Amino acid sequence: MFIGDFTGDKINDLFISASIAGNGGIINNRIVKLSEKKPKIIFSEKENEGIKIQGDYLDNFRVKLYTNTNKQFEIDLSFNENTYIKNKIYDNNGKLLKQVKTWSDSFQNLKPVDYDGDGIYELVGNQSIFETSHVDKISHLNSLWKYESNKWQPKEIEYSSFLIKQPIS
């Protein structure tokens, strides 16, 4: 739980965060605006989805990703080349043999931060991008959100991918 001004009205709001057991580390977050006569949720389940991503695998160990912010980008999957060949997703030359769909989870971490030092809190969130299950993580996504015009707007979106990824033993 955290108390701070997220809307810029100089009245503190309530940020509540709780993990949901058994779902890949997803955190359920809510922000309640306390300045109204009746408390109002301004960060709900919909906002907790964060950046939604889907994608399609391409030849040469690549995946094209599409976001709900109308942005798209490609990720190099060669860090896992041997596993993809073994599982017959790609052949030895990098030709795609079967399509794999990617997806992203809701926030796995979301923290209030006064990013620009103006006394109004923004949110910094972390998400992961997967292929077939939570074990098959292909990328990380970090985003910065600000409450403007009565809704949460992504201000920065950053993704990272792996150069080397080995199973944790």
CSV table of C-alpha atoms in Angstrom, one decimal:
chain,number,residue,atom,x,y,z
A,1,MET,CA,0.0,0.0,0.0
A,2,PHE,CA,1.2,3.5,-0.8
A,3,ILE,CA,-0.4,7.0,-0.4
A,4,GLY,CA,0.5,9.8,-2.8
A,5,ASP,CA,-0.9,12.2,-5.4
A,6,PHE,CA,-1.3,10.5,-8.8
A,7,THR,CA,-3.8,13.0,-10.4
A,8,GLY,CA,-2.2,16.3,-9.6
A,9,ASP,CA,-5.0,17.6,-7.5
A,10,LYS,CA,-2.8,17.9,-4.4
A,11,ILE,CA,-4.9,15.3,-2.6
A,12,ASN,CA,-3.3,11.9,-1.8
A,13,ASP,CA,-4.6,8.8,-3.5
A,14,LEU,CA,-4.3,5.2,-2.4
A,15,PHE,CA,-2.2,2.6,-4.3
A,16,ILE,CA,-2.9,-1.0,-3.4
A,17,SER,CA,-0.9,-3.9,-4.8
A,18,ALA,CA,-1.3,-7.6,-4.1
A,19,SER,CA,0.1,-10.7,-5.8
A,20,ILE,CA,-2.2,-13.3,-7.2
A,21,ALA,CA,-1.1,-16.8,-6.3
A,22,GLY,CA,-0.3,-19.3,-9.1
A,23,ASN,CA,-0.4,-17.1,-12.2
A,24,GLY,CA,3.1,-16.4,-13.3
A,25,GLY,CA,3.9,-13.6,-10.8
A,26,ILE,CA,1.2,-11.2,-11.8
A,27,ILE,CA,0.4,-8.4,-9.4
A,28,ASN,CA,-3.1,-7.0,-9.0
A,29,ASN,CA,-3.0,-3.3,-8.6
A,30,ARG,CA,-5.6,-0.6,-7.9
A,31,ILE,CA,-5.5,3.1,-7.3
A,32,VAL,CA,-8.3,4.8,-5.5
A,33,LYS,CA,-8.9,8.5,-5.8
A,34,LEU,CA,-9.9,9.8,-2.4
A,35,SER,CA,-10.7,13.4,-3.3
A,36,GLU,CA,-14.2,12.6,-4.5
A,37,LYS,CA,-17.2,12.5,-2.1
A,38,LYS,CA,-17.2,8.8,-2.8
A,39,PRO,CA,-13.8,7.0,-3.4
A,40,LYS,CA,-13.3,6.2,-7.1
A,41,ILE,CA,-11.0,3.6,-8.7
A,42,ILE,CA,-8.8,5.2,-11.3
A,43,PHE,CA,-6.5,2.3,-11.9
A,44,SER,CA,-8.5,-0.9,-12.3
A,45,GLU,CA,-8.2,-4.4,-13.8
A,46,LYS,CA,-8.2,-2.9,-17.3
A,47,GLU,CA,-5.2,-0.6,-16.6
A,48,ASN,CA,-3.5,-3.5,-14.8
A,49,GLU,CA,-3.1,-5.3,-18.2
A,50,GLY,CA,-0.4,-2.8,-19.1
A,51,ILE,CA,1.0,-3.1,-22.6
A,52,LYS,CA,-0.7,-6.0,-24.4
A,53,ILE,CA,1.5,-7.7,-26.9
A,54,GLN,CA,0.9,-10.4,-29.5
A,55,GLY,CA,3.2,-11.6,-32.1
A,56,ASP,CA,4.1,-14.0,-34.9
A,57,TYR,CA,7.3,-15.9,-35.5
A,58,LEU,CA,9.3,-15.1,-38.7
A,59,ASP,CA,12.1,-16.8,-40.6
A,60,ASN,CA,15.7,-16.4,-39.3
A,61,PHE,CA,14.8,-16.8,-35.6
A,62,ARG,CA,12.8,-13.5,-35.3
A,63,VAL,CA,9.4,-12.6,-33.9
A,64,LYS,CA,7.3,-9.6,-34.9
A,65,LEU,CA,5.4,-8.1,-32.0
A,66,TYR,CA,2.3,-5.9,-32.0
A,67,THR,CA,1.2,-3.7,-29.1
A,68,ASN,CA,-2.1,-2.2,-28.1
A,69,THR,CA,-0.3,1.2,-28.5
A,70,ASN,CA,-0.2,0.6,-32.3
A,71,LYS,CA,3.6,0.0,-32.1
A,72,GLN,CA,5.4,-2.9,-33.6
A,73,PHE,CA,8.9,-4.3,-33.3
A,74,GLU,CA,11.0,-7.4,-34.0
A,75,ILE,CA,13.1,-9.4,-31.6
A,76,ASP,CA,16.0,-11.6,-32.4
A,77,LEU,CA,15.4,-15.1,-31.0
A,78,SER,CA,18.8,-16.6,-31.8
A,79,PHE,CA,19.6,-16.8,-28.1
A,80,ASN,CA,17.5,-20.0,-28.1
A,81,GLU,CA,18.3,-21.2,-31.6
A,82,ASN,CA,19.2,-24.8,-30.6
A,83,THR,CA,16.0,-25.3,-28.7
A,84,TYR,CA,13.9,-24.0,-31.6
A,85,ILE,CA,15.6,-26.4,-34.0
A,86,LYS,CA,15.2,-29.3,-31.5
A,87,ASN,CA,11.5,-28.6,-31.1
A,88,LYS,CA,11.1,-28.3,-34.9
A,89,ILE,CA,9.9,-24.7,-34.8
A,90,TYR,CA,12.8,-23.8,-37.1
A,91,ASP,CA,15.1,-25.8,-39.4
A,92,ASN,CA,18.9,-25.6,-39.2
A,93,ASN,CA,18.8,-22.7,-41.7
A,94,GLY,CA,16.4,-20.6,-39.7
A,95,LYS,CA,13.3,-21.4,-41.8
A,96,LEU,CA,10.1,-21.2,-39.8
A,97,LEU,CA,8.5,-24.7,-39.7
A,98,LYS,CA,5.5,-23.9,-37.5
A,99,GLN,CA,3.9,-20.8,-36.3
A,100,VAL,CA,4.2,-19.9,-32.6
A,101,LYS,CA,2.0,-17.2,-31.0
A,102,THR,CA,3.4,-14.9,-28.4
A,103,TRP,CA,1.6,-13.0,-25.6
A,104,SER,CA,2.2,-10.8,-22.6
A,105,ASP,CA,1.0,-11.0,-19.0
A,106,SER,CA,-0.3,-8.1,-16.9
A,107,PHE,CA,2.1,-6.3,-14.7
A,108,GLN,CA,4.5,-8.5,-12.7
A,109,ASN,CA,5.7,-5.4,-10.9
A,110,LEU,CA,4.3,-1.9,-10.6
A,111,LYS,CA,5.7,0.9,-8.5
A,112,PRO,CA,4.8,4.5,-7.8
A,113,VAL,CA,7.7,6.9,-8.7
A,114,ASP,CA,7.8,10.7,-8.8
A,115,TYR,CA,9.7,10.4,-12.1
A,116,ASP,CA,9.9,14.1,-12.9
A,117,GLY,CA,10.1,15.5,-9.3
A,118,ASP,CA,6.9,17.5,-9.5
A,119,GLY,CA,5.2,15.9,-6.5
A,120,ILE,CA,2.8,13.8,-8.7
A,121,TYR,CA,3.5,10.1,-8.9
A,122,GLU,CA,3.8,8.1,-12.1
A,123,LEU,CA,3.9,4.3,-12.3
A,124,VAL,CA,6.8,2.2,-13.5
A,125,GLY,CA,5.8,-1.3,-14.5
A,126,ASN,CA,7.4,-4.5,-15.6
A,127,GLN,CA,5.9,-7.2,-17.8
A,128,SER,CA,7.2,-10.3,-19.6
A,129,ILE,CA,6.6,-11.6,-23.2
A,130,PHE,CA,6.1,-15.4,-23.6
A,131,GLU,CA,5.7,-17.9,-26.3
A,132,THR,CA,3.9,-21.2,-25.2
A,133,SER,CA,4.0,-20.9,-21.4
A,134,HIS,CA,5.4,-18.8,-18.5
A,135,VAL,CA,8.5,-20.9,-18.7
A,136,ASP,CA,9.2,-19.7,-22.3
A,137,LYS,CA,10.0,-16.0,-21.7
A,138,ILE,CA,11.4,-14.3,-24.8
A,139,SER,CA,11.5,-10.6,-23.6
A,140,HIS,CA,11.0,-8.1,-20.9
A,141,LEU,CA,8.9,-4.9,-21.1
A,142,ASN,CA,9.3,-1.9,-18.9
A,143,SER,CA,6.9,1.1,-19.1
A,144,LEU,CA,6.3,4.4,-17.5
A,145,TRP,CA,2.6,5.6,-17.0
A,146,LYS,CA,1.2,9.0,-16.2
A,147,TYR,CA,-2.4,9.9,-15.3
A,148,GLU,CA,-3.5,12.6,-17.8
A,149,SER,CA,-6.9,13.7,-19.0
A,150,ASN,CA,-8.6,11.2,-16.6
A,151,LYS,CA,-6.8,8.1,-17.9
A,152,TRP,CA,-3.4,6.4,-17.7
A,153,GLN,CA,-1.1,7.1,-20.6
A,154,PRO,CA,2.1,5.2,-21.4
A,155,LYS,CA,4.9,7.7,-21.6
A,156,GLU,CA,7.8,5.4,-22.2
A,157,ILE,CA,8.0,1.7,-23.3
A,158,GLU,CA,11.2,-0.2,-23.3
A,159,TYR,CA,11.8,-3.8,-24.1
A,160,SER,CA,14.9,-6.0,-23.7
A,161,SER,CA,15.7,-9.4,-25.1
A,162,PHE,CA,18.3,-12.0,-24.3
A,163,LEU,CA,21.7,-12.4,-25.9
A,164,ILE,CA,22.3,-15.5,-23.9
A,165,LYS,CA,19.7,-17.4,-21.9
A,166,GLN,CA,20.4,-20.6,-20.1
A,167,PRO,CA,18.0,-22.5,-17.9
A,168,ILE,CA,18.3,-21.9,-14.1
A,169,SER,CA,19.3,-25.2,-12.4
